[in-house]
């Protein structure tokens, strides 16, 4: 899938690590990340979670990142996505992604047979298993137990190998917090940290000679 696919997976994964468990969750909440390279802000990653009248969870994702070196843009990524979940089942997903010169549009919807019909420019049309989760599903702690994901940006299936790296103390949201660290090995590897309540606290990935860090703002 090339660099476009690698960037898409990173963005999809980042889009997904957002919320604590549902048991005591309010009907609406937001997550906001400041994306930094070498201490400089290069963009944002924002997520909004809402429960509709039927109790389904609707997730809206807004991502924008741009990196310039010596007045040359080396990374330019934008994505907007909307998801609908019922429990742990994905009902519908639609995303639009701009990765440099590449533009992608993905629609995934559960059909009457309980499977998921996917339409995408990059990977074409296909039917996938009904228990397939998108790369944006890492906000669910159980995502670290899975081995394959539907790429939110491109519609391809991404195999992953996820390893637990241990419990660490990190600074997040203005104070030190215990966090579980996982290493995700896919087309481009990255590390993610969850708080004790399952909330996403940090993400880091490296590429193009740079390291990007996602800092929780809210």
Coordinates of N, CA and C in Angstrom, one line a residue, residues 11-95:
X11 N -3.2 7.2 11.1 CA -4.3 8.1 11.4 C -5.5 7.4 11.9
X12 N -5.8 6.3 11.2 CA -7.0 5.5 11.7 C -6.8 5.0 13.1
X13 N -5.6 4.5 13.4 CA -5.4 4.0 14.7 C -5.5 5.1 15.7
X14 N -4.8 6.3 15.4 CA -4.9 7.4 16.3 C -6.3 7.9 16.5
X15 N -7.1 7.8 15.4 CA -8.5 8.2 15.5 C -9.3 7.4 16.5
X16 N -8.7 6.3 16.9 CA -9.6 5.3 17.6 C -9.4 5.1 19.0
X17 N -8.3 5.5 19.6 CA -7.9 5.2 21.0 C -8.5 6.2 22.0
X18 N -9.8 6.5 21.9 CA -10.2 7.8 22.4 C -11.0 7.7 23.7
X19 N -11.7 6.7 24.0 CA -12.7 6.9 25.1 C -12.6 5.8 26.2
X20 N -13.0 6.1 27.4 CA -13.0 5.1 28.5 C -14.2 4.1 28.3
X21 N -14.3 3.1 29.1 CA -15.3 2.2 29.0 C -16.7 2.8 29.1
X22 N -17.7 2.1 28.6 CA -19.0 2.7 28.5 C -19.8 2.8 29.8
X23 N -19.4 2.0 30.8 CA -20.3 1.7 31.9 C -20.7 3.0 32.6
X24 N -19.8 4.0 32.7 CA -20.2 5.2 33.4 C -20.1 6.4 32.4
X25 N -20.1 6.1 31.1 CA -19.8 7.2 30.2 C -21.1 8.1 30.1
X26 N -20.8 9.4 29.9 CA -22.0 10.3 29.7 C -22.5 10.2 28.2
X27 N -23.5 10.9 27.9 CA -24.1 10.8 26.6 C -23.3 11.5 25.5
X28 N -22.4 12.4 25.9 CA -21.5 13.1 25.0 C -20.2 13.5 25.6
X29 N -19.1 13.3 24.9 CA -17.8 13.7 25.4 C -16.9 13.9 24.2
X30 N -15.8 14.7 24.4 CA -14.9 15.0 23.3 C -13.5 14.6 23.7
X31 N -12.6 14.3 22.8 CA -11.2 14.1 23.0 C -10.5 15.0 22.0
X32 N -9.4 15.6 22.5 CA -8.6 16.5 21.6 C -7.1 16.3 21.8
X33 N -6.4 16.0 20.7 CA -5.0 15.8 20.8 C -4.3 16.9 20.0
X34 N -3.2 17.3 20.5 CA -2.2 18.2 19.8 C -1.1 17.3 19.3
X35 N -0.9 17.3 18.0 CA 0.2 16.5 17.4 C 1.4 17.3 17.3
X36 N 2.5 16.8 17.9 CA 3.8 17.6 17.9 C 5.0 16.8 17.4
X37 N 5.8 17.5 16.7 CA 7.1 17.0 16.3 C 8.2 17.9 16.7
X38 N 9.2 17.4 17.4 CA 10.3 18.2 17.9 C 9.7 19.4 18.8
X39 N 8.7 19.1 19.5 CA 8.1 20.1 20.4 C 7.2 21.1 19.7
X40 N 7.1 21.1 18.4 CA 6.3 22.0 17.6 C 4.9 21.4 17.2
X41 N 3.8 22.1 17.4 CA 2.5 21.6 17.0 C 2.5 21.6 15.4
X42 N 2.1 20.4 14.9 CA 1.9 20.2 13.5 C 0.5 19.9 13.1
X43 N -0.4 19.8 14.0 CA -1.8 19.5 13.7 C -2.6 19.1 14.9
X44 N -3.7 18.5 14.6 CA -4.6 18.1 15.7 C -5.3 16.8 15.3
X45 N -5.8 16.2 16.3 CA -6.7 15.0 16.1 C -7.8 15.1 17.1
X46 N -9.0 15.3 16.6 CA -10.2 15.5 17.5 C -11.2 14.5 17.3
X47 N -11.9 14.1 18.4 CA -12.9 13.1 18.3 C -14.1 13.6 19.1
X48 N -15.3 13.4 18.6 CA -16.5 13.7 19.4 C -17.4 12.4 19.5
X49 N -17.8 12.1 20.7 CA -18.6 10.9 20.9 C -20.0 11.4 21.4
X50 N -21.0 10.8 20.7 CA -22.4 11.2 21.1 C -23.3 9.9 21.0
X51 N -24.2 9.8 22.0 CA -25.2 8.7 21.9 C -26.5 9.3 21.4
X52 N -27.1 8.5 20.4 CA -28.3 9.0 19.8 C -29.5 8.5 20.6
X53 N -30.7 8.8 20.1 CA -31.9 8.4 20.8 C -32.0 6.9 21.0
X54 N -31.5 6.1 20.0 CA -31.6 4.7 20.1 C -30.5 4.1 21.0
X55 N -29.6 4.9 21.5 CA -28.5 4.4 22.3 C -27.3 4.0 21.6
X56 N -27.3 4.2 20.2 CA -26.1 3.9 19.5 C -25.1 5.0 19.6
X57 N -23.8 4.6 19.5 CA -22.7 5.5 19.7 C -22.3 6.1 18.3
X58 N -22.2 7.4 18.2 CA -21.8 8.0 17.0 C -20.4 8.7 17.3
X59 N -19.5 8.4 16.4 CA -18.1 9.0 16.6 C -17.7 9.8 15.4
X60 N -17.4 11.0 15.6 CA -16.9 11.9 14.6 C -15.4 12.2 14.7
X61 N -14.7 12.1 13.6 CA -13.2 12.2 13.7 C -12.8 13.4 12.8
X62 N -11.9 14.2 13.3 CA -11.3 15.3 12.5 C -9.8 15.3 12.7
X63 N -9.1 15.0 11.6 CA -7.6 15.0 11.7 C -7.0 15.9 10.7
X64 N -6.0 16.6 11.1 CA -5.2 17.5 10.2 C -3.8 17.6 10.6
X65 N -2.8 17.2 9.8 CA -1.4 17.3 10.1 C -0.6 17.7 8.9
X66 N 0.3 18.6 9.1 CA 1.2 19.1 8.0 C 2.6 19.3 8.6
X67 N 3.6 18.7 8.0 CA 4.9 18.8 8.4 C 5.7 19.4 7.2
X68 N 6.5 20.5 7.5 CA 7.3 21.1 6.5 C 8.8 21.1 7.0
X69 N 9.7 20.8 6.1 CA 11.1 20.8 6.4 C 11.8 21.7 5.3
X70 N 12.5 22.7 5.7 CA 13.2 23.6 4.8 C 12.2 24.1 3.7
X71 N 11.0 24.5 4.2 CA 10.0 25.1 3.3 C 9.4 24.1 2.3
X72 N 9.7 22.8 2.6 CA 9.1 21.7 1.7 C 8.1 20.9 2.6
X73 N 6.9 20.7 2.1 CA 5.9 19.9 2.8 C 6.3 18.4 2.6
X74 N 6.6 17.7 3.7 CA 6.9 16.3 3.6 C 5.8 15.4 4.1
X75 N 4.8 15.9 4.7 CA 3.7 15.2 5.2 C 2.5 16.1 5.3
X76 N 1.4 15.7 4.6 CA 0.2 16.5 4.6 C -1.0 15.5 4.6
X77 N -1.7 15.5 5.8 CA -2.7 14.5 6.0 C -4.0 15.1 6.6
X78 N -5.1 14.8 6.0 CA -6.4 15.3 6.5 C -7.4 14.1 6.4
X79 N -8.2 14.0 7.4 CA -9.3 13.0 7.4 C -10.5 13.4 8.2
X80 N -11.6 13.1 7.7 CA -12.9 13.3 8.4 C -13.6 11.9 8.3
X81 N -14.1 11.5 9.4 CA -14.8 10.2 9.4 C -16.0 10.3 10.4
X82 N -17.0 9.4 10.1 CA -18.2 9.3 11.0 C -18.4 7.8 11.1
X83 N -18.6 7.4 12.4 CA -18.9 6.0 12.6 C -20.2 5.8 13.5
X84 N -20.9 4.7 13.4 CA -22.0 4.4 14.3 C -21.8 3.0 14.8
X85 N -21.8 2.8 16.1 CA -21.6 1.6 16.8 C -22.9 1.2 17.6
X86 N -23.2 -0.1 17.7 CA -24.2 -0.6 18.6 C -23.5 -1.7 19.4
X87 N -23.2 -1.4 20.6 CA -22.4 -2.3 21.5 C -21.0 -2.4 20.8
X88 N -20.5 -3.6 20.6 CA -19.2 -3.8 20.0 C -19.3 -4.1 18.5
X89 N -20.5 -3.8 17.9 CA -20.7 -4.0 16.4 C -20.7 -2.7 15.7
X90 N -19.9 -2.7 14.6 CA -19.9 -1.5 13.8 C -21.1 -1.6 12.9
X91 N -21.9 -0.5 12.9 CA -23.1 -0.5 12.0 C -22.7 0.3 10.7
X92 N -22.0 1.3 10.8 CA -21.7 2.1 9.6 C -20.4 3.0 9.8
X93 N -19.7 3.1 8.7 CA -18.5 4.0 8.7 C -18.4 4.7 7.4
X94 N -18.1 6.0 7.4 CA -17.8 6.7 6.2 C -16.6 7.6 6.4
X95 N -15.6 7.6 5.6 CA -14.5 8.4 5.8 C -14.0 9.1 4.5

